[in-house]
PDB file of N, CA, C and O in Angstrom:
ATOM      1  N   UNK A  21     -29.498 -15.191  13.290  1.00  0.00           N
ATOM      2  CA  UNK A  21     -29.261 -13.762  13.222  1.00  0.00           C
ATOM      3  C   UNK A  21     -30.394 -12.989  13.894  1.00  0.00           C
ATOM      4  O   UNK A  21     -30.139 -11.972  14.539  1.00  0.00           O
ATOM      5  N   UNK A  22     -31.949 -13.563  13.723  1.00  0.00           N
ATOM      6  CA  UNK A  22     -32.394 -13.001  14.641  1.00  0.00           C
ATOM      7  C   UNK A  22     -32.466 -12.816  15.819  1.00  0.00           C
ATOM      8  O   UNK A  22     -32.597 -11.708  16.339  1.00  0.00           O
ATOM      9  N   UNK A  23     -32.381 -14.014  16.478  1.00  0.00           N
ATOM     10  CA  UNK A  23     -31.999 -14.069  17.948  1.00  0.00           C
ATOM     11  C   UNK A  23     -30.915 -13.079  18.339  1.00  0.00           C
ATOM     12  O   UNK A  23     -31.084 -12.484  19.403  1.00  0.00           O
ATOM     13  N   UNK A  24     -29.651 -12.778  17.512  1.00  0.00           N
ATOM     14  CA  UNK A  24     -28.956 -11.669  18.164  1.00  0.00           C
ATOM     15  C   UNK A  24     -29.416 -10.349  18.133  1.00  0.00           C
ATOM     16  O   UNK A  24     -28.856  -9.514  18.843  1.00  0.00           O
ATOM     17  N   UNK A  25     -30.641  -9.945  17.193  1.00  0.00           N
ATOM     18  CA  UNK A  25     -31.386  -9.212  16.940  1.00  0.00           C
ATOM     19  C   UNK A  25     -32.068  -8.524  18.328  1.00  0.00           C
ATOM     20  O   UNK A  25     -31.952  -7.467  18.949  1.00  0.00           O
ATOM     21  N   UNK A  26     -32.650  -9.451  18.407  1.00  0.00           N
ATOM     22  CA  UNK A  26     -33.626  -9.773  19.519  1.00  0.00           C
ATOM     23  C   UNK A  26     -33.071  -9.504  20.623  1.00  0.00           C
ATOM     24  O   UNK A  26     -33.812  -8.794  21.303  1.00  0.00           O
ATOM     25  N   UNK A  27     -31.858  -9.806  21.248  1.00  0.00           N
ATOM     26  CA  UNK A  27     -31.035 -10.225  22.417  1.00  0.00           C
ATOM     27  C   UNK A  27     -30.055  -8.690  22.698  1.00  0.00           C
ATOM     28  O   UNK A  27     -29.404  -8.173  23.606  1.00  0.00           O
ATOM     29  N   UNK A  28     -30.315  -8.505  21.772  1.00  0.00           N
ATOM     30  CA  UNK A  28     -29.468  -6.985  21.407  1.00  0.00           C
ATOM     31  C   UNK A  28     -30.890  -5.983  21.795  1.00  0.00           C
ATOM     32  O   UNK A  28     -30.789  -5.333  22.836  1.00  0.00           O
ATOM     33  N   UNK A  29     -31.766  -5.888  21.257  1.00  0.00           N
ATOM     34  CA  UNK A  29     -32.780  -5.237  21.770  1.00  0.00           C
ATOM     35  C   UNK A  29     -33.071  -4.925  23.043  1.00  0.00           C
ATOM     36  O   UNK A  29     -33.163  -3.815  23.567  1.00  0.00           O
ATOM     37  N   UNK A  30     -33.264  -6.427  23.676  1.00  0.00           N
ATOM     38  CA  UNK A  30     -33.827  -6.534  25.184  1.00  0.00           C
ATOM     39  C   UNK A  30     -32.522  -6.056  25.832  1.00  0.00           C
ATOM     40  O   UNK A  30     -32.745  -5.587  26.948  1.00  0.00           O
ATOM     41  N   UNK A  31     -31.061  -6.025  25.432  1.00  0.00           N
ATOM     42  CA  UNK A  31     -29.819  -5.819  26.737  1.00  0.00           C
ATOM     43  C   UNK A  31     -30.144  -4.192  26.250  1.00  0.00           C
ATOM     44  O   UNK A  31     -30.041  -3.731  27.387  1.00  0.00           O
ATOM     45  N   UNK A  32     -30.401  -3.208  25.562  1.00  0.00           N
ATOM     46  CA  UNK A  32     -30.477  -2.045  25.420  1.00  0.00           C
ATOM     47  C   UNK A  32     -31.801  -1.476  26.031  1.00  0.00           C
ATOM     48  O   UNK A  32     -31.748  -0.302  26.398  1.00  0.00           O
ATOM     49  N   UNK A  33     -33.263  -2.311  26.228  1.00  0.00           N
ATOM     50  CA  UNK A  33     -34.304  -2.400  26.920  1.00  0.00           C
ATOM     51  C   UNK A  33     -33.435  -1.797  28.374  1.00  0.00           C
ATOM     52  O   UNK A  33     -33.125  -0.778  28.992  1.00  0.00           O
ATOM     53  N   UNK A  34     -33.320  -3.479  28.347  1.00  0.00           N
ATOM     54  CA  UNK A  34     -32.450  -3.388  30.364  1.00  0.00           C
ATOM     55  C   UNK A  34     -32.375  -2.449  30.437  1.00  0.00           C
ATOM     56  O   UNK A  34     -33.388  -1.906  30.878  1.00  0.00           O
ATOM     57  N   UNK A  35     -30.946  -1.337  30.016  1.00  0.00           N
ATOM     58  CA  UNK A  35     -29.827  -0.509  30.133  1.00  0.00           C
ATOM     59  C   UNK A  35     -30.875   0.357  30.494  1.00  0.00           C
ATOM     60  O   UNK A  35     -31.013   0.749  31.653  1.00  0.00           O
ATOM     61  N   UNK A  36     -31.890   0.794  29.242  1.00  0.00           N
ATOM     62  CA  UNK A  36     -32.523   1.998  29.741  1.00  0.00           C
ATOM     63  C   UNK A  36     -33.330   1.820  30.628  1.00  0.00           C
ATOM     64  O   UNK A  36     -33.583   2.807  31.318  1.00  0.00           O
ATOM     65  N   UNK A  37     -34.075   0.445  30.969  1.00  0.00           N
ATOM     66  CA  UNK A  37     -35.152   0.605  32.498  1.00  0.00           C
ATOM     67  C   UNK A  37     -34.091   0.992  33.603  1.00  0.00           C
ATOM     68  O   UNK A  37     -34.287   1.785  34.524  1.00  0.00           O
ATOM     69  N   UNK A  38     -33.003   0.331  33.361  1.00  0.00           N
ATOM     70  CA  UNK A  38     -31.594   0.358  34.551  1.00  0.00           C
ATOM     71  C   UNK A  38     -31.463   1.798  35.306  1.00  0.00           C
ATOM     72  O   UNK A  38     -31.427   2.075  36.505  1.00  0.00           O
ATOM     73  N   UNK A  39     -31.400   2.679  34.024  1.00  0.00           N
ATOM     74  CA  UNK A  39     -30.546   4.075  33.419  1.00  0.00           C
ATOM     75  C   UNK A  39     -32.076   4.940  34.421  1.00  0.00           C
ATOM     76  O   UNK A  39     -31.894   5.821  35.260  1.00  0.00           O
ATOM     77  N   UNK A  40     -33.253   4.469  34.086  1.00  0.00           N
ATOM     78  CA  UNK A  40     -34.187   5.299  34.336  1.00  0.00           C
ATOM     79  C   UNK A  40     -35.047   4.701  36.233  1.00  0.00           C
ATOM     80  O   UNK A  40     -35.714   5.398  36.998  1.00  0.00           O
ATOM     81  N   UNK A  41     -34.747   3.641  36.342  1.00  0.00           N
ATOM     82  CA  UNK A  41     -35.146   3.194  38.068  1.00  0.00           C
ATOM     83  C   UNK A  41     -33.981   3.750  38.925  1.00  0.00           C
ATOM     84  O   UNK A  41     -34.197   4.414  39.939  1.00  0.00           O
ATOM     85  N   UNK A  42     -32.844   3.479  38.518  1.00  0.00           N
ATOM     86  CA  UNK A  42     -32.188   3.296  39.682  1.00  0.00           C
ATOM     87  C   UNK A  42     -31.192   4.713  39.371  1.00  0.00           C
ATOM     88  O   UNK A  42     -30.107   4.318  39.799  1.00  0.00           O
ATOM     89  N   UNK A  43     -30.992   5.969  38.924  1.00  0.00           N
ATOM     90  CA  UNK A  43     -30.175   6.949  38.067  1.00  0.00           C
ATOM     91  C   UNK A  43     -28.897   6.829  39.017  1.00  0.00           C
ATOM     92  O   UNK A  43     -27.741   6.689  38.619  1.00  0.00           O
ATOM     93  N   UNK A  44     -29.371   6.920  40.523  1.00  0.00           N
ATOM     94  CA  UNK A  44     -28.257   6.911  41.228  1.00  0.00           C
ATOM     95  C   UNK A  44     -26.930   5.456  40.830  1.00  0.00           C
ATOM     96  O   UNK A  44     -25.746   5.430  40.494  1.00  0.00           O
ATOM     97  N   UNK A  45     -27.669   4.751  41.030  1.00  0.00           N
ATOM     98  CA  UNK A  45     -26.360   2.958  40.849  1.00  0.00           C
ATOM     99  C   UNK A  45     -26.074   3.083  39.864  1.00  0.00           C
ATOM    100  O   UNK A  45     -24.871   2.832  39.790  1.00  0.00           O
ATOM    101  N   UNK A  46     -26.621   3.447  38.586  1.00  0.00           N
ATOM    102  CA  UNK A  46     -26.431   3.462  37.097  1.00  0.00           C
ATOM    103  C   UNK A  46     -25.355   4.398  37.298  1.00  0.00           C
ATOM    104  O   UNK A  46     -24.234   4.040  36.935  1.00  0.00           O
ATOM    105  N   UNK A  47     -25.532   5.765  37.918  1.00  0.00           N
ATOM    106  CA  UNK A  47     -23.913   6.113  37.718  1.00  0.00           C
ATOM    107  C   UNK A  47     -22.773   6.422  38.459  1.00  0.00           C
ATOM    108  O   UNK A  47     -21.864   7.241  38.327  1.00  0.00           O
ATOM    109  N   UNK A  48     -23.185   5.145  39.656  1.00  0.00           N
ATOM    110  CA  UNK A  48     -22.161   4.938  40.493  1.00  0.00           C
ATOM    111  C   UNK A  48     -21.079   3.876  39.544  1.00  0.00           C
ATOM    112  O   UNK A  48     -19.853   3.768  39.582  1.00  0.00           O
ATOM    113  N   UNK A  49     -22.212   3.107  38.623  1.00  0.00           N
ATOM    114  CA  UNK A  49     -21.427   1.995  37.741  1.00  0.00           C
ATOM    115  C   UNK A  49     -20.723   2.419  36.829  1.00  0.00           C
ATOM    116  O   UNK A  49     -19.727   1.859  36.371  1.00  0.00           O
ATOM    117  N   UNK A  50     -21.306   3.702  36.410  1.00  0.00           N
ATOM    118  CA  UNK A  50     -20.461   4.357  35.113  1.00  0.00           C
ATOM    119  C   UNK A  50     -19.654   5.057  35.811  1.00  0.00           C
ATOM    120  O   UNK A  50     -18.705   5.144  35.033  1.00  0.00           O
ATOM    121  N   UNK A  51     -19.383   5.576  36.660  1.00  0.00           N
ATOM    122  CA  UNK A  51     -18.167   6.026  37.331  1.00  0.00           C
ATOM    123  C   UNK A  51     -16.870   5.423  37.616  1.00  0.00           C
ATOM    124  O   UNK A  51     -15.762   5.958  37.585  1.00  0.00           O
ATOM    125  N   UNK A  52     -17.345   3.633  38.036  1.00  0.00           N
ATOM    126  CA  UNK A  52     -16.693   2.921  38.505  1.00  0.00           C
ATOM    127  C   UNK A  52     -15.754   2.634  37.353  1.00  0.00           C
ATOM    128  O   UNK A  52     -14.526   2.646  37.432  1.00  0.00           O
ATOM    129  N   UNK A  53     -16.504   2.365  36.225  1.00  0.00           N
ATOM    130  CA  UNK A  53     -16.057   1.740  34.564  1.00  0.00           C
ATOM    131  C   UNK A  53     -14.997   2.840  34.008  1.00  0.00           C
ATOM    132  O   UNK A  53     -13.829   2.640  33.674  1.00  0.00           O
ATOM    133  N   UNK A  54     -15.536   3.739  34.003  1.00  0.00           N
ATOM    134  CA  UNK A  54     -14.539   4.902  34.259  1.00  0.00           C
ATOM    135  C   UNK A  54     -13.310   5.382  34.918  1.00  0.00           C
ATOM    136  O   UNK A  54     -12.393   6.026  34.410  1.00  0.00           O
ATOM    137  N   UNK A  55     -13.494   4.793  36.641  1.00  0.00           N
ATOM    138  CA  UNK A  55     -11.766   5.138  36.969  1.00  0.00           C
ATOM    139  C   UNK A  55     -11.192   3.987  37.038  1.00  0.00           C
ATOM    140  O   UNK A  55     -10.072   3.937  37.545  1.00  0.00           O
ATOM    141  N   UNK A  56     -11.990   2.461  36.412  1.00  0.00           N
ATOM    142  CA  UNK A  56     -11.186   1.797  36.188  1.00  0.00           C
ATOM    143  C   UNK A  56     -10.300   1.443  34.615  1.00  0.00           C
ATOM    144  O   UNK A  56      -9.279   0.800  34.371  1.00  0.00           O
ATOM    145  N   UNK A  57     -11.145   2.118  33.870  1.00  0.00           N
ATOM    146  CA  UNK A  57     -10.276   2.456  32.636  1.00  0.00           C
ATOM    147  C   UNK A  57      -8.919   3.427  32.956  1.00  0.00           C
ATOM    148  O   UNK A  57      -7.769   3.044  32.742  1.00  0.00           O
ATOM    149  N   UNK A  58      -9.386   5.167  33.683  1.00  0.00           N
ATOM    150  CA  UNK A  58      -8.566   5.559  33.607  1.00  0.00           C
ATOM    151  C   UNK A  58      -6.906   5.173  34.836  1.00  0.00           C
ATOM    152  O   UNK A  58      -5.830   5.771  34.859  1.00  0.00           O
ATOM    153  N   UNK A  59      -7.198   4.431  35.358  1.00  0.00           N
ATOM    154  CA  UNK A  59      -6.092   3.779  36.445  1.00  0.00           C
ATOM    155  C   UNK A  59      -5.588   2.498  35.068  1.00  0.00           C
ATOM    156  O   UNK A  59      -4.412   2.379  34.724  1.00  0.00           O
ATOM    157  N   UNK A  60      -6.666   1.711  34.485  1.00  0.00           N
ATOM    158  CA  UNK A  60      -5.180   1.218  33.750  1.00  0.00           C
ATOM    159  C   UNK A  60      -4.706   2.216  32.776  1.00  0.00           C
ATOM    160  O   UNK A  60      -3.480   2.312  32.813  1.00  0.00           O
ATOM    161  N   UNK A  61      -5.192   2.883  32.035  1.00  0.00           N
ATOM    162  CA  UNK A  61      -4.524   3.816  31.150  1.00  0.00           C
ATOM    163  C   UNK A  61      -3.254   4.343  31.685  1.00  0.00           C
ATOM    164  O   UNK A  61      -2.181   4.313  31.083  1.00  0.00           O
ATOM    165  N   UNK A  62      -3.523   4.983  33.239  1.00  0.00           N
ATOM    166  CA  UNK A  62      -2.945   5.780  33.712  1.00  0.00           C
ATOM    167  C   UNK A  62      -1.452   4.837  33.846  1.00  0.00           C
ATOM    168  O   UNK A  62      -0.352   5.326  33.591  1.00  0.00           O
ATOM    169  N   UNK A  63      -1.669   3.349  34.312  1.00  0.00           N
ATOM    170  CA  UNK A  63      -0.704   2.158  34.544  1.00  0.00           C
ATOM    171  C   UNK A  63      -0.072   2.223  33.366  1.00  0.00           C
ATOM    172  O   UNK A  63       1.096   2.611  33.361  1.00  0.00           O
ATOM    173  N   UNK A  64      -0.765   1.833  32.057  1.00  0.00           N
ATOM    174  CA  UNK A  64       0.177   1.371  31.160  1.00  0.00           C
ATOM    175  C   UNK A  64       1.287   2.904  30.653  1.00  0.00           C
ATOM    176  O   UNK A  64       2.363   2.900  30.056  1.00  0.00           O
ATOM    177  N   UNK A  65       0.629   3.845  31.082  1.00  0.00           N
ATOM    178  CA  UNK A  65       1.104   4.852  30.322  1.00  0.00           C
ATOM    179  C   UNK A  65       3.080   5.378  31.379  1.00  0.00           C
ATOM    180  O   UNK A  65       4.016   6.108  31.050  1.00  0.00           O
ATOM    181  N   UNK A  66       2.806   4.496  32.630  1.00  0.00           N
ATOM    182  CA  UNK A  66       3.553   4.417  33.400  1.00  0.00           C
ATOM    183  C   UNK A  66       4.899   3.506  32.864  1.00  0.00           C
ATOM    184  O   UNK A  66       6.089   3.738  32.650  1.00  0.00           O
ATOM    185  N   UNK A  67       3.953   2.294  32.776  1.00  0.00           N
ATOM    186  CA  UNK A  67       4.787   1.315  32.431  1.00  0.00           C
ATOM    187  C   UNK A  67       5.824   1.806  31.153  1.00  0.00           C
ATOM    188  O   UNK A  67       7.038   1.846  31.354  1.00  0.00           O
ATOM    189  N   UNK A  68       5.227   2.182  29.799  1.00  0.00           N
ATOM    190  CA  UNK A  68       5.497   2.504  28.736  1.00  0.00           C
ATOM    191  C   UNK A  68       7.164   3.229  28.752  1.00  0.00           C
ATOM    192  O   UNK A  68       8.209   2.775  28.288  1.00  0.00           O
ATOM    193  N   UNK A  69       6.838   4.782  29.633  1.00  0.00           N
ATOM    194  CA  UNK A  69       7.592   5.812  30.246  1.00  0.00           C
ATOM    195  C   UNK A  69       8.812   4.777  31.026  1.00  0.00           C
ATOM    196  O   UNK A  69       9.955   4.971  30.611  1.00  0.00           O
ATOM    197  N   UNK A  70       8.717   4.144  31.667  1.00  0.00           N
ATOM    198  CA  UNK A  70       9.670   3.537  32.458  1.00  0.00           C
ATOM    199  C   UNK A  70      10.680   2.186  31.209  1.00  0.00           C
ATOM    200  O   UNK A  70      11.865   1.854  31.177  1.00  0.00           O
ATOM    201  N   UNK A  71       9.526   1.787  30.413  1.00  0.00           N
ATOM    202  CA  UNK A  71      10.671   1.101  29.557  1.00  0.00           C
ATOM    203  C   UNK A  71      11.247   2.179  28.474  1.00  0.00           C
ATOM    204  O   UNK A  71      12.425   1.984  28.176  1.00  0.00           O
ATOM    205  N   UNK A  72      10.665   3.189  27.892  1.00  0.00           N
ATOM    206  CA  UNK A  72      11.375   3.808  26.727  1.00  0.00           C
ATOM    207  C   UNK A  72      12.503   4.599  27.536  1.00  0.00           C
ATOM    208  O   UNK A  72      13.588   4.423  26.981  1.00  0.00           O
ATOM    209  N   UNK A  73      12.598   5.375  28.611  1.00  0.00           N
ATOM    210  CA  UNK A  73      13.438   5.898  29.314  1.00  0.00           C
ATOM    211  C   UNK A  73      14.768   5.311  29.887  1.00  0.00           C
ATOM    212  O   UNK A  73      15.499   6.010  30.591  1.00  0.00           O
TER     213      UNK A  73
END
């Protein structure tokens, strides 16, 4: 349990050295994560519409 402790620490470390060197890539990535959520959302919400109809 500690080790996930630990391992959990350092990936939230990363994030913020990540978040704070590079601001630009950090939110080219969160952008990316973003219209790829909203394109499947946007898909299933397609799909959905086409079978209940």
């Amino acid at each position: 349990m500690k080790a996930k402790k630990v391992l959990t620490y350092a990936a939230i470390a990363f994030v913020v050295f990540y978040l704070y060197s590079q601001p630009q890539a950090a939110a080219g990535a969160v952008r990316g994560v973003f219209d790829t959520v909203n394109t499947g959302a946007s898909r299933l919400a397609t799909f959905f519409t086409s079978v209940l109809s």
